[in-house]
Amino acid sequence: MNAPEFTLTAGPTMASDRVRAALGSPVLFDYDPVFLERFNDLERKLGVLLHTEKDVVLMQGEAVLGLEAVARGLTTRGTKWLNLVSGVYASWFGDDLRALGAEVVTYEVPFDEALDPEQVRRLLAEHPDVERVSLVHSETPSGIENPLREIGEVVHAHGALLVADVVSAFGGCEVRVDDWHVDLCVAGPQKCLAGPPGMSLVVVGPRAWAAMEANPDAPRGSFLSLLDWKTRWVDSDRTAFLFTPSVSDVNGVAAAVDELIDSGGIDAAIARHELAGRATRAGVKALGLELWAKDERYAANCVTAVRCPEGVTTAQVLAHVREHYGVMLSKGYGVLATRLFRLGHMGPAARSLYPLVAVTALGQGLADLGVEVDVGAGAAAVAATISAGRAAVVS
Ligand SMILES: *Cc1c(COP(=O)(O)O)cnc(C)c1O
């Protein structure tokens, strides 16, 4: 089988020519001044895009490395966390915390709903000794976006540390780390930024550093150690790497960041993702299918989740669409695998008429398999929404 013509998945995304060229550029060694300057420049630019003056640490491994480093860095036996769960990733993060001996208070909503800041406020009042609060900003497995700004205010008023997984939010929706009182977050390059998978973009603020330094169980002398990055990199002129970094990945991520900046900056990128999400949802509804999100107000900008209709399985539909049309879509993930489809509109897939391809592929694929859908209406709704959105941008 050939590679798909269109990768419209929930990540990793298609890579642009510029990112691909950067991935194939000469491997400069980590002690070369050109590479060092590129690495420092990437740290600075990421801080700007995330609206933060906190420390940016680029860990050399896919975002799960950053998330595990954070969980371990901030947890010893009995550390009290409030874990806010509206999807698969937050649920797994809670499992990790419990495995580390944390005492975890869980606030969970159904995975087709978003977290309610008022409930967070109530739970923090009920459990005043909570030291850390964790959440996933954008739950990619179900296309739900949580109100990080409002939750940030609530957690700040209480005084606990706020830890956010912004892996798929970064580049696709607003993330203002400092204004929203986020103490620590992990972003990923392979989602809305459309870089290569393989790095964890971690932001650590002073209160989070202090909490780690006070934690006897925080990893030290380890690939999982954020504290090693602090002592040997952040506090040491940022000139001597702890170990050879993933040079090609750094080049690819730097190219993705430069491309985002050159195509209008972070606000333009967010606007593209917002429009792509809106167009995709309009198309899905016009097909006659049901969105997974109970309320569109919290449907994510990065991916649209759609309930699988009766009579077919998600695996069957995805295989058909991949084989017949060369279009790669995603099914649900974890406990949601068989229940929903996901149409990704991240990075390049948020541009142009890519949402039209995703909606048409899903619609025609379902029609081929005998499900009654209105493919024409779906396509028309996507195109009209994009047309109106572009007109609003241009005028
Ligand atoms: C993609 C993603 C991660 C990283 O997990 P992988 O399964 O390794 O891609 C973590 N959190 C969220 C919210 C993600 O979307």
PDB file of N, CA and C in Angstrom, residues 32 75 119 168 212 257 289 295 304 324 385:
ATOM      1  N   ASP A  32      28.344  22.527  18.008  1.00  0.00           N
ATOM      2  CA  ASP A  32      28.544  23.521  16.954  1.00  0.00           C
ATOM      3  C   ASP A  32      27.768  24.792  17.304  1.00  0.00           C
ATOM      4  N   THR A  75       5.886  14.553  42.472  1.00  0.00           N
ATOM      5  CA  THR A  75       5.165  13.605  43.316  1.00  0.00           C
ATOM      6  C   THR A  75       6.095  12.802  44.216  1.00  0.00           C
ATOM      7  N   GLN A 119     -17.025  23.700  39.636  1.00  0.00           N
ATOM      8  CA  GLN A 119     -16.820  22.417  40.334  1.00  0.00           C
ATOM      9  C   GLN A 119     -15.397  22.339  40.880  1.00  0.00           C
ATOM     10  N   SER A 168      -1.859  19.099  22.435  1.00  0.00           N
ATOM     11  CA  SER A 168      -2.566  19.346  21.168  1.00  0.00           C
ATOM     12  C   SER A 168      -3.229  20.718  21.135  1.00  0.00           C
ATOM     13  N   MET A 212       9.756  20.991  42.895  1.00  0.00           N
ATOM     14  CA  MET A 212      10.591  19.837  42.489  1.00  0.00           C
ATOM     15  C   MET A 212      11.842  19.735  43.354  1.00  0.00           C
ATOM     16  N   VAL A 257       8.256  25.986  13.754  1.00  0.00           N
ATOM     17  CA  VAL A 257       8.021  27.237  14.481  1.00  0.00           C
ATOM     18  C   VAL A 257       8.222  28.434  13.548  1.00  0.00           C
ATOM     19  N   LEU A 289     -24.713  13.306  10.521  1.00  0.00           N
ATOM     20  CA  LEU A 289     -24.061  12.586  11.625  1.00  0.00           C
ATOM     21  C   LEU A 289     -24.083  13.435  12.891  1.00  0.00           C
ATOM     22  N   ASP A 295     -21.785  19.927  23.391  1.00  0.00           N
ATOM     23  CA  ASP A 295     -22.012  21.344  23.131  1.00  0.00           C
ATOM     24  C   ASP A 295     -20.840  21.843  22.293  1.00  0.00           C
ATOM     25  N   THR A 304     -12.049  17.049  15.224  1.00  0.00           N
ATOM     26  CA  THR A 304     -13.501  16.934  15.413  1.00  0.00           C
ATOM     27  C   THR A 304     -13.863  15.464  15.594  1.00  0.00           C
ATOM     28  N   HIS A 324      -9.598   2.963  -0.435  1.00  0.00           N
ATOM     29  CA  HIS A 324     -10.253   3.447  -1.657  1.00  0.00           C
ATOM     30  C   HIS A 324      -9.883   4.861  -2.022  1.00  0.00           C
ATOM     31  N   THR A 385     -18.807  27.369   4.782  1.00  0.00           N
ATOM     32  CA  THR A 385     -18.265  27.888   6.046  1.00  0.00           C
ATOM     33  C   THR A 385     -16.865  28.451   5.829  1.00  0.00           C
TER      34      THR A 385
END
